[in-house]
PDB file of C-alpha atoms in Angstrom:
ATOM      1  CA  UNK A   1      87.495 105.180 100.206  1.00 52.00           C
ATOM      2  CA  UNK A   2      88.295 104.832 103.918  1.00 56.00           C
ATOM      3  CA  UNK A   3      85.708 102.054 104.471  1.00 79.00           C
ATOM      4  CA  UNK A   4      87.128  99.857 101.707  1.00 89.00           C
ATOM      5  CA  UNK A   5      88.526  96.504 102.837  1.00 93.00           C
ATOM      6  CA  UNK A   6      91.992  95.570 101.603  1.00 93.00           C
ATOM      7  CA  UNK A   7      93.809  92.271 101.791  1.00 93.00           C
ATOM      8  CA  UNK A   8      97.550  92.248 102.416  1.00 94.00           C
ATOM      9  CA  UNK A   9      99.963  89.387 102.950  1.00 94.00           C
ATOM     10  CA  UNK A  10     103.628  88.859 103.622  1.00 95.00           C
ATOM     11  CA  UNK A  11     106.177  86.162 104.334  1.00 95.00           C
ATOM     12  CA  UNK A  12     107.552  86.142 107.857  1.00 93.00           C
ATOM     13  CA  UNK A  13     111.329  86.693 108.240  1.00 94.00           C
ATOM     14  CA  UNK A  14     111.933  83.067 109.265  1.00 95.00           C
ATOM     15  CA  UNK A  15     110.053  81.948 106.107  1.00 94.00           C
ATOM     16  CA  UNK A  16     108.078  79.313 108.029  1.00 94.00           C
ATOM     17  CA  UNK A  17     104.670  80.953 107.567  1.00 94.00           C
ATOM     18  CA  UNK A  18     102.924  83.908 106.027  1.00 95.00           C
ATOM     19  CA  UNK A  19     100.656  86.493 107.565  1.00 96.00           C
ATOM     20  CA  UNK A  20      97.368  87.414 105.926  1.00 95.00           C
ATOM     21  CA  UNK A  21      95.667  90.608 107.110  1.00 95.00           C
ATOM     22  CA  UNK A  22      92.424  92.423 106.343  1.00 95.00           C
ATOM     23  CA  UNK A  23      92.591  96.212 106.600  1.00 94.00           C
ATOM     24  CA  UNK A  24      89.879  98.864 106.651  1.00 93.00           C
ATOM     25  CA  UNK A  25      91.637 102.083 105.874  1.00 86.00           C
ATOM     26  CA  UNK A  26      94.890 101.869 107.834  1.00 85.00           C
ATOM     27  CA  UNK A  27      93.480  99.685 110.615  1.00 92.00           C
ATOM     28  CA  UNK A  28      93.955  95.910 110.817  1.00 93.00           C
ATOM     29  CA  UNK A  29      90.535  94.276 111.143  1.00 95.00           C
ATOM     30  CA  UNK A  30      91.777  90.661 111.215  1.00 96.00           C
ATOM     31  CA  UNK A  31      95.071  88.840 110.901  1.00 95.00           C
ATOM     32  CA  UNK A  32      96.065  85.179 110.624  1.00 96.00           C
ATOM     33  CA  UNK A  33      99.396  83.377 110.415  1.00 95.00           C
ATOM     34  CA  UNK A  34      99.419  80.391 108.042  1.00 96.00           C
ATOM     35  CA  UNK A  35     101.949  77.536 107.787  1.00 95.00           C
ATOM     36  CA  UNK A  36     102.719  76.097 104.319  1.00 93.00           C
ATOM     37  CA  UNK A  37     100.059  73.346 104.512  1.00 92.00           C
ATOM     38  CA  UNK A  38      97.329  75.886 105.292  1.00 94.00           C
ATOM     39  CA  UNK A  39      98.536  78.161 102.499  1.00 92.00           C
ATOM     40  CA  UNK A  40      98.279  75.250 100.045  1.00 89.00           C
ATOM     41  CA  UNK A  41      94.733  74.452 101.229  1.00 91.00           C
ATOM     42  CA  UNK A  42      93.756  78.104 100.752  1.00 92.00           C
ATOM     43  CA  UNK A  43      95.320  78.235  97.270  1.00 89.00           C
ATOM     44  CA  UNK A  44      93.516  75.053  96.209  1.00 88.00           C
ATOM     45  CA  UNK A  45      90.206  76.254  97.644  1.00 91.00           C
ATOM     46  CA  UNK A  46      90.485  79.659  95.967  1.00 90.00           C
ATOM     47  CA  UNK A  47      91.496  78.021  92.677  1.00 86.00           C
ATOM     48  CA  UNK A  48      88.453  75.752  92.779  1.00 87.00           C
ATOM     49  CA  UNK A  49      86.149  78.683  93.472  1.00 91.00           C
ATOM     50  CA  UNK A  50      87.821  80.688  90.680  1.00 85.00           C
ATOM     51  CA  UNK A  51      86.985  77.933  88.177  1.00 83.00           C
ATOM     52  CA  UNK A  52      83.314  78.311  89.150  1.00 89.00           C
ATOM     53  CA  UNK A  53      83.279  82.102  88.684  1.00 87.00           C
ATOM     54  CA  UNK A  54      81.926  83.720  85.536  1.00 85.00           C
ATOM     55  CA  UNK A  55      84.805  84.143  83.094  1.00 77.00           C
ATOM     56  CA  UNK A  56      85.518  87.547  81.512  1.00 75.00           C
ATOM     57  CA  UNK A  57      84.041  87.824  78.001  1.00 77.00           C
ATOM     58  CA  UNK A  58      86.320  88.202  75.012  1.00 70.00           C
ATOM     59  CA  UNK A  59      89.468  86.977  76.749  1.00 65.00           C
ATOM     60  CA  UNK A  60      91.407  85.206  74.006  1.00 63.00           C
ATOM     61  CA  UNK A  61      94.942  84.985  75.381  1.00 62.00           C
ATOM     62  CA  UNK A  62      96.240  84.586  78.936  1.00 64.00           C
ATOM     63  CA  UNK A  63      96.625  88.024  80.499  1.00 66.00           C
ATOM     64  CA  UNK A  64      99.011  89.320  83.115  1.00 66.00           C
ATOM     65  CA  UNK A  65     102.462  88.226  84.043  1.00 67.00           C
ATOM     66  CA  UNK A  66     103.644  85.388  86.206  1.00 71.00           C
ATOM     67  CA  UNK A  67     106.961  84.016  87.305  1.00 75.00           C
ATOM     68  CA  UNK A  68     108.112  81.203  85.045  1.00 85.00           C
ATOM     69  CA  UNK A  69     109.022  77.884  86.611  1.00 89.00           C
ATOM     70  CA  UNK A  70     112.170  76.473  85.039  1.00 92.00           C
ATOM     71  CA  UNK A  71     111.963  72.767  84.249  1.00 94.00           C
ATOM     72  CA  UNK A  72     109.086  71.756  86.544  1.00 94.00           C
ATOM     73  CA  UNK A  73     108.454  68.129  87.388  1.00 95.00           C
ATOM     74  CA  UNK A  74     105.839  66.746  85.001  1.00 96.00           C
ATOM     75  CA  UNK A  75     104.305  63.531  83.769  1.00 97.00           C
ATOM     76  CA  UNK A  76     101.728  62.259  81.320  1.00 96.00           C
ATOM     77  CA  UNK A  77      99.232  60.009  83.105  1.00 95.00           C
ATOM     78  CA  UNK A  78      99.388  56.463  81.747  1.00 93.00           C
ATOM     79  CA  UNK A  79      95.648  55.940  82.197  1.00 92.00           C
ATOM     80  CA  UNK A  80      93.770  56.783  79.008  1.00 85.00           C
ATOM     81  CA  UNK A  81      90.971  59.322  79.360  1.00 91.00           C
ATOM     82  CA  UNK A  82      88.161  59.613  76.836  1.00 93.00           C
ATOM     83  CA  UNK A  83      88.649  63.424  76.825  1.00 95.00           C
ATOM     84  CA  UNK A  84      92.326  63.245  75.884  1.00 95.00           C
ATOM     85  CA  UNK A  85      95.812  63.185  77.401  1.00 96.00           C
ATOM     86  CA  UNK A  86      96.436  64.355  80.963  1.00 96.00           C
ATOM     87  CA  UNK A  87      99.544  66.448  81.656  1.00 96.00           C
ATOM     88  CA  UNK A  88     100.418  66.857  85.339  1.00 96.00           C
ATOM     89  CA  UNK A  89     102.829  69.609  86.448  1.00 95.00           C
ATOM     90  CA  UNK A  90     104.312  70.296  89.879  1.00 92.00           C
ATOM     91  CA  UNK A  91     104.277  74.055  90.571  1.00 89.00           C
ATOM     92  CA  UNK A  92     106.206  75.252  93.664  1.00 87.00           C
ATOM     93  CA  UNK A  93     103.476  77.745  94.578  1.00 83.00           C
ATOM     94  CA  UNK A  94     100.266  76.153  93.320  1.00 84.00           C
ATOM     95  CA  UNK A  95     101.101  72.508  93.914  1.00 85.00           C
ATOM     96  CA  UNK A  96     100.063  69.783  91.483  1.00 89.00           C
ATOM     97  CA  UNK A  97      98.298  71.120  88.372  1.00 91.00           C
ATOM     98  CA  UNK A  98      96.534  68.776  85.977  1.00 93.00           C
ATOM     99  CA  UNK A  99      95.470  69.595  82.421  1.00 95.00           C
ATOM    100  CA  UNK A 100      93.566  67.363  79.991  1.00 96.00           C
ATOM    101  CA  UNK A 101      94.073  68.117  76.298  1.00 96.00           C
ATOM    102  CA  UNK A 102      91.925  66.660  73.495  1.00 96.00           C
ATOM    103  CA  UNK A 103      93.933  64.845  70.777  1.00 95.00           C
ATOM    104  CA  UNK A 104      93.741  67.797  68.341  1.00 95.00           C
ATOM    105  CA  UNK A 105      95.198  70.140  70.984  1.00 95.00           C
ATOM    106  CA  UNK A 106      97.979  67.643  71.786  1.00 95.00           C
ATOM    107  CA  UNK A 107      98.966  67.738  68.120  1.00 95.00           C
ATOM    108  CA  UNK A 108      98.945  71.564  68.108  1.00 94.00           C
ATOM    109  CA  UNK A 109     101.092  71.694  71.267  1.00 93.00           C
ATOM    110  CA  UNK A 110     103.603  69.198  69.855  1.00 94.00           C
ATOM    111  CA  UNK A 111     103.800  71.169  66.597  1.00 92.00           C
ATOM    112  CA  UNK A 112     104.188  74.503  68.421  1.00 90.00           C
ATOM    113  CA  UNK A 113     106.908  73.206  70.755  1.00 90.00           C
ATOM    114  CA  UNK A 114     108.775  71.571  67.870  1.00 91.00           C
ATOM    115  CA  UNK A 115     108.600  74.783  65.821  1.00 89.00           C
ATOM    116  CA  UNK A 116     109.735  76.776  68.863  1.00 86.00           C
ATOM    117  CA  UNK A 117     112.820  74.579  69.388  1.00 88.00           C
ATOM    118  CA  UNK A 118     113.734  74.817  65.698  1.00 84.00           C
ATOM    119  CA  UNK A 119     113.178  78.580  65.337  1.00 82.00           C
ATOM    120  CA  UNK A 120     115.853  81.235  65.804  1.00 81.00           C
ATOM    121  CA  UNK A 121     115.662  83.471  68.871  1.00 76.00           C
ATOM    122  CA  UNK A 122     113.234  86.346  68.423  1.00 67.00           C
ATOM    123  CA  UNK A 123     111.249  84.654  65.634  1.00 67.00           C
ATOM    124  CA  UNK A 124     107.450  85.079  65.767  1.00 64.00           C
ATOM    125  CA  UNK A 125     105.733  82.249  67.624  1.00 65.00           C
ATOM    126  CA  UNK A 126     102.460  80.406  67.084  1.00 61.00           C
ATOM    127  CA  UNK A 127      99.309  81.846  68.616  1.00 63.00           C
ATOM    128  CA  UNK A 128      97.609  79.915  71.444  1.00 65.00           C
ATOM    129  CA  UNK A 129      94.590  77.728  70.729  1.00 67.00           C
TER     130      UNK A 129
END
């Protein structure tokens, strides 16, 4: 449909900012150049809004593909939380990500990672929670 709005983005050749553009058909309706700090603010804001959206029904496993981050910086927060243990990861694109796992899930994750290390390549792996 020619009246449909499309969002396109790209990294500038000098890699110091990205350009975000809104198109209607083949015509640019709006365009903005964003430095890294503004990109991070937009990512965080969109992520927060996404958590408030209605989740798709029947989704049991993570869908889609994403680029893996090899050996990200991580830590377990020393402060105890009543909900469980907090794992904090540093993602190069999404920034700091924090996850809180109840004790039963911590045990499942430890068991799954231990089994994964000990299993031969190509062996079936445990299903997610």
